[in-house]
mmCIF file of N, CA and C in Angstrom:
data_model
loop_
_atom_site.group_PDB
_atom_site.id
_atom_site.type_symbol
_atom_site.label_atom_id
_atom_site.label_comp_id
_atom_site.label_asym_id
_atom_site.label_seq_id
_atom_site.Cartn_x
_atom_site.Cartn_y
_atom_site.Cartn_z
ATOM 1 N N UNK A 7 19.876 102.850 -84.966
ATOM 2 C CA UNK A 7 19.443 103.769 -85.846
ATOM 3 C C UNK A 7 20.187 105.048 -85.554
ATOM 4 N N UNK A 8 20.272 105.492 -84.509
ATOM 5 C CA UNK A 8 21.161 106.533 -83.878
ATOM 6 C C UNK A 8 22.475 106.621 -84.280
ATOM 7 N N UNK A 9 23.384 105.458 -84.315
ATOM 8 C CA UNK A 9 24.832 105.269 -84.859
ATOM 9 C C UNK A 9 24.620 105.647 -86.249
ATOM 10 N N UNK A 10 23.799 104.921 -86.904
ATOM 11 C CA UNK A 10 23.557 104.804 -88.526
ATOM 12 C C UNK A 10 23.283 106.448 -88.976
ATOM 13 N N UNK A 11 22.612 107.022 -88.202
ATOM 14 C CA UNK A 11 22.272 108.457 -88.829
ATOM 15 C C UNK A 11 23.427 109.446 -88.554
ATOM 16 N N UNK A 12 24.447 109.035 -87.452
ATOM 17 C CA UNK A 12 25.486 109.943 -86.865
ATOM 18 C C UNK A 12 26.778 109.479 -87.942
ATOM 19 N N UNK A 13 26.613 108.283 -88.883
ATOM 20 C CA UNK A 13 27.602 107.953 -89.709
ATOM 21 C C UNK A 13 27.908 108.970 -90.633
ATOM 22 N N UNK A 14 29.466 109.253 -90.979
ATOM 23 C CA UNK A 14 29.884 110.033 -92.069
ATOM 24 C C UNK A 14 30.216 109.330 -93.266
ATOM 25 N N UNK A 15 30.283 108.260 -93.222
ATOM 26 C CA UNK A 15 31.068 107.476 -94.470
ATOM 27 C C UNK A 15 29.913 106.500 -94.783
ATOM 28 N N UNK A 16 30.590 105.300 -95.592
ATOM 29 C CA UNK A 16 29.529 104.514 -96.013
ATOM 30 C C UNK A 16 29.526 103.259 -95.007
ATOM 31 N N UNK A 17 28.398 102.926 -94.994
ATOM 32 C CA UNK A 17 27.687 101.972 -93.833
ATOM 33 C C UNK A 17 27.264 100.835 -94.432
ATOM 34 N N UNK A 18 27.604 99.492 -94.346
ATOM 35 C CA UNK A 18 27.303 98.078 -94.827
ATOM 36 C C UNK A 18 26.729 97.024 -93.865
ATOM 37 N N UNK A 19 25.816 96.628 -93.766
ATOM 38 C CA UNK A 19 25.127 95.595 -93.089
ATOM 39 C C UNK A 19 25.692 94.251 -93.742
ATOM 40 N N UNK A 20 26.604 93.547 -92.754
ATOM 41 C CA UNK A 20 27.156 92.319 -93.403
ATOM 42 C C UNK A 20 27.066 91.013 -92.543
ATOM 43 N N UNK A 21 26.556 89.992 -93.008
ATOM 44 C CA UNK A 21 26.573 88.622 -92.389
ATOM 45 C C UNK A 21 27.377 87.760 -92.912
ATOM 46 N N UNK A 22 28.194 87.132 -92.112
ATOM 47 C CA UNK A 22 28.912 86.096 -92.938
ATOM 48 C C UNK A 22 28.441 84.718 -92.386
ATOM 49 N N UNK A 23 29.031 83.594 -93.413
ATOM 50 C CA UNK A 23 28.346 82.422 -92.967
ATOM 51 C C UNK A 23 29.251 81.509 -92.099
ATOM 52 N N UNK A 24 28.492 80.640 -91.695
ATOM 53 C CA UNK A 24 29.020 79.466 -90.909
ATOM 54 C C UNK A 24 30.615 78.773 -91.732
ATOM 55 N N UNK A 25 31.434 78.716 -91.054
ATOM 56 C CA UNK A 25 32.697 78.157 -91.465
ATOM 57 C C UNK A 25 33.299 77.044 -90.377
ATOM 58 N N UNK A 26 33.525 75.666 -90.867
ATOM 59 C CA UNK A 26 33.904 74.928 -89.954
ATOM 60 C C UNK A 26 35.241 74.329 -90.308
ATOM 61 N N UNK A 27 36.390 74.563 -89.947
ATOM 62 C CA UNK A 27 37.783 73.787 -90.587
ATOM 63 C C UNK A 27 38.116 72.468 -89.701
ATOM 64 N N UNK A 28 38.371 71.439 -90.526
ATOM 65 C CA UNK A 28 38.570 70.216 -89.929
ATOM 66 C C UNK A 28 39.764 69.601 -90.473
ATOM 67 N N UNK A 29 40.824 69.458 -89.441
ATOM 68 C CA UNK A 29 41.940 68.755 -89.960
ATOM 69 C C UNK A 29 41.815 67.243 -90.172
ATOM 70 N N UNK A 30 42.263 66.695 -91.189
ATOM 71 C CA UNK A 30 42.077 65.316 -91.476
ATOM 72 C C UNK A 30 43.262 64.496 -91.796
ATOM 73 N N UNK A 31 43.337 63.265 -91.357
ATOM 74 C CA UNK A 31 44.405 62.670 -91.026
ATOM 75 C C UNK A 31 44.774 62.236 -92.772
ATOM 76 N N UNK A 32 43.758 61.597 -93.420
ATOM 77 C CA UNK A 32 43.995 60.916 -94.869
ATOM 78 C C UNK A 32 43.078 61.891 -95.637
ATOM 79 N N UNK A 33 43.651 61.926 -96.964
ATOM 80 C CA UNK A 33 42.889 62.544 -97.834
ATOM 81 C C UNK A 33 41.517 61.994 -98.286
ATOM 82 N N UNK A 34 41.600 60.738 -98.052
ATOM 83 C CA UNK A 34 40.126 59.920 -98.150
ATOM 84 C C UNK A 34 39.068 60.508 -97.180
ATOM 85 N N UNK A 35 39.523 60.827 -95.899
ATOM 86 C CA UNK A 35 38.724 61.385 -94.761
ATOM 87 C C UNK A 35 38.104 62.713 -95.222
ATOM 88 N N UNK A 36 38.935 63.616 -95.673
ATOM 89 C CA UNK A 36 38.621 64.681 -96.280
ATOM 90 C C UNK A 36 37.647 64.618 -97.462
ATOM 91 N N UNK A 37 37.828 63.776 -98.318
ATOM 92 C CA UNK A 37 36.892 63.510 -99.305
ATOM 93 C C UNK A 37 35.525 63.159 -98.944
ATOM 94 N N UNK A 38 35.455 62.075 -97.804
ATOM 95 C CA UNK A 38 34.267 61.600 -97.446
ATOM 96 C C UNK A 38 33.433 62.900 -96.890
ATOM 97 N N UNK A 39 34.102 63.284 -95.917
ATOM 98 C CA UNK A 39 33.531 64.704 -95.282
ATOM 99 C C UNK A 39 33.105 65.766 -96.142
ATOM 100 N N UNK A 40 33.956 66.065 -97.359
ATOM 101 C CA UNK A 40 33.612 66.873 -98.293
ATOM 102 C C UNK A 40 32.035 66.387 -99.061
ATOM 103 N N UNK A 41 31.989 65.289 -99.361
ATOM 104 C CA UNK A 41 30.817 64.674 -99.944
ATOM 105 C C UNK A 41 29.703 64.834 -98.861
ATOM 106 N N UNK A 42 29.781 64.660 -97.700
ATOM 107 C CA UNK A 42 28.713 64.793 -96.692
ATOM 108 C C UNK A 42 28.093 66.240 -96.727
ATOM 109 N N UNK A 43 29.417 67.094 -96.683
ATOM 110 C CA UNK A 43 28.973 68.494 -96.568
ATOM 111 C C UNK A 43 28.225 69.032 -97.645
ATOM 112 N N UNK A 44 28.666 68.669 -99.087
ATOM 113 C CA UNK A 44 27.937 69.130 -100.197
ATOM 114 C C UNK A 44 26.631 68.417 -100.312
ATOM 115 N N UNK A 45 26.394 67.334 -99.930
ATOM 116 C CA UNK A 45 24.997 66.735 -99.947
ATOM 117 C C UNK A 45 23.979 67.232 -98.762
ATOM 118 N N UNK A 46 24.925 68.009 -97.879
ATOM 119 C CA UNK A 46 24.127 68.542 -96.900
ATOM 120 C C UNK A 46 23.543 70.182 -97.211
ATOM 121 N N UNK A 47 24.069 70.577 -98.308
ATOM 122 C CA UNK A 47 23.697 71.840 -98.587
ATOM 123 C C UNK A 47 24.881 72.761 -98.505
ATOM 124 N N UNK A 48 25.951 72.496 -98.099
ATOM 125 C CA UNK A 48 27.121 73.235 -97.740
ATOM 126 C C UNK A 48 28.025 73.412 -99.112
ATOM 127 N N UNK A 49 27.506 74.073 -99.998
ATOM 128 C CA UNK A 49 28.001 74.106 -101.580
ATOM 129 C C UNK A 49 29.280 74.920 -101.608
ATOM 130 N N UNK A 50 29.907 75.633 -100.567
ATOM 131 C CA UNK A 50 30.926 76.385 -100.758
ATOM 132 C C UNK A 50 32.000 75.670 -100.081
ATOM 133 N N UNK A 51 31.959 74.426 -99.675
ATOM 134 C CA UNK A 51 33.016 73.592 -99.024
ATOM 135 C C UNK A 51 34.042 73.105 -99.607
ATOM 136 N N UNK A 52 35.115 72.891 -99.136
ATOM 137 C CA UNK A 52 36.362 72.472 -100.138
ATOM 138 C C UNK A 52 37.346 72.011 -99.142
ATOM 139 N N UNK A 53 38.359 71.304 -99.868
ATOM 140 C CA UNK A 53 39.721 70.724 -99.297
ATOM 141 C C UNK A 53 40.969 71.355 -99.825
ATOM 142 N N UNK A 54 41.784 71.567 -98.778
ATOM 143 C CA UNK A 54 43.062 72.075 -99.040
ATOM 144 C C UNK A 54 43.924 71.403 -98.567
ATOM 145 N N UNK A 55 45.219 71.127 -99.283
ATOM 146 C CA UNK A 55 46.416 70.438 -98.909
ATOM 147 C C UNK A 55 47.905 71.207 -98.904
ATOM 148 N N UNK A 56 48.094 71.604 -97.734
ATOM 149 C CA UNK A 56 49.205 72.333 -97.351
ATOM 150 C C UNK A 56 50.776 71.730 -97.913
ATOM 151 N N UNK A 57 51.619 72.614 -97.983
ATOM 152 C CA UNK A 57 53.120 72.105 -98.480
ATOM 153 C C UNK A 57 53.371 70.877 -97.553
ATOM 154 N N UNK A 58 53.095 70.908 -96.392
ATOM 155 C CA UNK A 58 53.636 69.859 -95.350
ATOM 156 C C UNK A 58 52.883 68.658 -95.414
ATOM 157 N N UNK A 59 51.880 68.714 -96.196
ATOM 158 C CA UNK A 59 50.868 67.489 -96.178
ATOM 159 C C UNK A 59 49.777 67.758 -95.355
ATOM 160 N N UNK A 60 49.548 68.905 -94.751
ATOM 161 C CA UNK A 60 48.433 68.965 -93.744
ATOM 162 C C UNK A 60 47.189 69.103 -94.540
ATOM 163 N N UNK A 61 46.077 68.162 -94.209
ATOM 164 C CA UNK A 61 44.802 68.253 -95.056
ATOM 165 C C UNK A 61 43.915 68.860 -94.266
ATOM 166 N N UNK A 62 42.994 70.105 -94.766
ATOM 167 C CA UNK A 62 42.027 70.886 -93.949
ATOM 168 C C UNK A 62 40.890 70.687 -95.099
ATOM 169 N N UNK A 63 39.748 70.152 -94.224
ATOM 170 C CA UNK A 63 38.359 70.111 -95.164
ATOM 171 C C UNK A 63 37.742 71.503 -94.621
ATOM 172 N N UNK A 64 37.067 72.359 -95.301
ATOM 173 C CA UNK A 64 36.243 73.726 -94.792
ATOM 174 C C UNK A 64 35.023 73.345 -95.370
ATOM 175 N N UNK A 65 34.049 73.237 -93.984
ATOM 176 C CA UNK A 65 32.530 73.231 -94.536
ATOM 177 C C UNK A 65 32.129 74.757 -94.307
ATOM 178 N N UNK A 66 31.709 75.114 -95.561
ATOM 179 C CA UNK A 66 31.277 76.505 -95.355
ATOM 180 C C UNK A 66 29.744 76.627 -96.070
ATOM 181 N N UNK A 67 28.957 77.399 -95.404
ATOM 182 C CA UNK A 67 27.537 77.760 -95.495
ATOM 183 C C UNK A 67 27.542 78.741 -96.564
ATOM 184 N N UNK A 68 26.492 78.844 -97.422
ATOM 185 C CA UNK A 68 26.189 79.861 -98.161
ATOM 186 C C UNK A 68 25.208 80.927 -97.798
ATOM 187 N N UNK A 69 25.198 80.984 -96.656
ATOM 188 C CA UNK A 69 24.052 82.064 -95.944
ATOM 189 C C UNK A 69 24.645 83.501 -95.881
ATOM 190 N N UNK A 70 25.248 84.106 -96.783
ATOM 191 C CA UNK A 70 25.579 85.336 -96.550
ATOM 192 C C UNK A 70 24.657 86.333 -97.072
ATOM 193 N N UNK A 71 25.019 87.760 -96.567
ATOM 194 C CA UNK A 71 24.398 88.899 -96.838
ATOM 195 C C UNK A 71 25.309 90.220 -96.721
ATOM 196 N N UNK A 72 25.288 90.923 -97.652
ATOM 197 C CA UNK A 72 26.030 92.450 -97.781
ATOM 198 C C UNK A 72 25.109 93.093 -98.238
ATOM 199 N N UNK A 73 24.777 94.350 -97.574
ATOM 200 C CA UNK A 73 23.733 95.391 -98.212
ATOM 201 C C UNK A 73 24.468 96.659 -97.772
ATOM 202 N N UNK A 74 24.526 97.628 -98.627
ATOM 203 C CA UNK A 74 24.879 99.022 -98.346
ATOM 204 C C UNK A 74 23.727 99.839 -97.472
ATOM 205 N N UNK A 75 23.971 100.446 -96.427
ATOM 206 C CA UNK A 75 22.941 101.108 -95.673
ATOM 207 C C UNK A 75 22.996 102.459 -96.115
ATOM 208 N N UNK A 76 24.268 103.170 -96.062
ATOM 209 C CA UNK A 76 24.556 104.651 -96.211
ATOM 210 C C UNK A 76 25.764 104.949 -97.176
ATOM 211 N N UNK A 77 25.722 106.026 -97.780
ATOM 212 C CA UNK A 77 26.849 106.175 -98.510
ATOM 213 C C UNK A 77 27.098 107.805 -98.313
ATOM 214 N N UNK A 78 28.418 108.020 -97.996
ATOM 215 C CA UNK A 78 29.010 109.249 -97.595
ATOM 216 C C UNK A 78 28.241 109.997 -96.516
ATOM 217 N N UNK A 79 27.666 109.205 -95.550
ATOM 218 C CA UNK A 79 26.735 109.988 -94.589
ATOM 219 C C UNK A 79 25.368 110.032 -94.961
ATOM 220 N N UNK A 80 25.029 109.676 -96.071
ATOM 221 C CA UNK A 80 23.645 109.914 -96.508
ATOM 222 C C UNK A 80 22.980 108.389 -96.075
ATOM 223 N N UNK A 81 21.975 108.341 -95.366
ATOM 224 C CA UNK A 81 21.072 107.164 -95.340
ATOM 225 C C UNK A 81 20.337 106.595 -96.607
ATOM 226 N N UNK A 82 20.676 105.358 -97.095
ATOM 227 C CA UNK A 82 20.136 105.215 -98.521
ATOM 228 C C UNK A 82 18.762 104.129 -98.366
ATOM 229 N N UNK A 83 18.297 104.027 -97.230
ATOM 230 C CA UNK A 83 17.310 102.999 -96.968
ATOM 231 C C UNK A 83 16.651 103.360 -95.695
ATOM 232 N N UNK A 84 15.360 102.894 -95.771
ATOM 233 C CA UNK A 84 14.275 103.189 -94.588
ATOM 234 C C UNK A 84 14.465 102.375 -93.325
ATOM 235 N N UNK A 85 14.006 102.811 -92.260
ATOM 236 C CA UNK A 85 14.109 102.014 -90.942
ATOM 237 C C UNK A 85 13.436 100.594 -90.956
ATOM 238 N N UNK A 86 12.540 100.898 -91.871
ATOM 239 C CA UNK A 86 11.453 99.555 -92.061
ATOM 240 C C UNK A 86 12.377 98.712 -92.950
ATOM 241 N N UNK A 87 13.088 98.950 -93.825
ATOM 242 C CA UNK A 87 14.001 98.170 -94.518
ATOM 243 C C UNK A 87 15.157 97.550 -93.788
ATOM 244 N N UNK A 88 15.686 98.418 -92.750
ATOM 245 C CA UNK A 88 16.715 98.003 -92.024
ATOM 246 C C UNK A 88 16.206 96.911 -90.881
ATOM 247 N N UNK A 89 14.965 97.212 -90.469
ATOM 248 C CA UNK A 89 14.476 96.207 -89.527
ATOM 249 C C UNK A 89 14.142 94.868 -90.105
ATOM 250 N N UNK A 90 13.735 94.897 -91.668
ATOM 251 C CA UNK A 90 13.791 93.716 -92.392
ATOM 252 C C UNK A 90 15.031 93.025 -92.844
ATOM 253 N N UNK A 91 16.152 93.824 -92.887
ATOM 254 C CA UNK A 91 17.119 93.156 -92.928
ATOM 255 C C UNK A 91 17.670 92.308 -91.727
ATOM 256 N N UNK A 92 17.619 92.967 -90.811
ATOM 257 C CA UNK A 92 18.100 92.424 -89.594
ATOM 258 C C UNK A 92 17.187 90.979 -89.307
ATOM 259 N N UNK A 93 15.923 90.955 -89.508
ATOM 260 C CA UNK A 93 14.997 89.971 -89.438
ATOM 261 C C UNK A 93 15.689 88.728 -90.284
ATOM 262 N N UNK A 94 16.158 89.226 -91.743
ATOM 263 C CA UNK A 94 16.692 88.110 -92.707
ATOM 264 C C UNK A 94 17.983 87.628 -91.931
ATOM 265 N N UNK A 95 18.740 88.494 -91.628
ATOM 266 C CA UNK A 95 20.095 87.968 -90.860
ATOM 267 C C UNK A 95 19.805 87.062 -89.741
ATOM 268 N N UNK A 96 19.090 87.293 -89.012
ATOM 269 C CA UNK A 96 18.710 86.580 -87.823
ATOM 270 C C UNK A 96 18.360 85.192 -88.172
ATOM 271 N N UNK A 97 17.481 85.050 -89.272
ATOM 272 C CA UNK A 97 17.044 83.852 -89.842
ATOM 273 C C UNK A 97 18.211 83.007 -90.331
ATOM 274 N N UNK A 98 19.058 83.649 -91.073
ATOM 275 C CA UNK A 98 20.216 83.000 -91.634
ATOM 276 C C UNK A 98 21.066 82.679 -90.401
ATOM 277 N N UNK A 99 21.215 83.359 -89.242
ATOM 278 C CA UNK A 99 22.066 82.854 -88.080
ATOM 279 C C UNK A 99 21.448 81.606 -87.563
ATOM 280 N N UNK A 100 19.907 81.565 -87.623
ATOM 281 C CA UNK A 100 19.226 80.199 -87.113
ATOM 282 C C UNK A 100 19.594 79.190 -87.923
ATOM 283 N N UNK A 101 19.670 79.412 -89.507
ATOM 284 C CA UNK A 101 19.766 78.332 -90.232
ATOM 285 C C UNK A 101 21.429 77.832 -89.962
ATOM 286 N N UNK A 102 22.242 78.745 -89.788
ATOM 287 C CA UNK A 102 23.650 78.647 -89.366
ATOM 288 C C UNK A 102 23.744 77.232 -88.198
ATOM 289 N N UNK A 103 22.781 77.746 -87.263
ATOM 290 C CA UNK A 103 22.857 76.905 -86.041
ATOM 291 C C UNK A 103 22.478 75.479 -86.223
#
């Protein structure tokens, strides 16, 4: 809170979700992993194929959070709300695990 109160610009609390990149030998392997990831709730997952034929399957969670806390040095939320956001971010981290 002390650092937040001293901020002179914009402050945002940001939590980024889990991402796992898997290099696959065959496209069929990537497609199977993609199906498993989607069916497990990782809806932002996808497959990319590079120019050299490198096949990468990315398993991505949807557990993100981005909330502005201050604007031009003015605190826009209460300390109680920040504590709530920290609790929510910690829950998302547990879900990532």
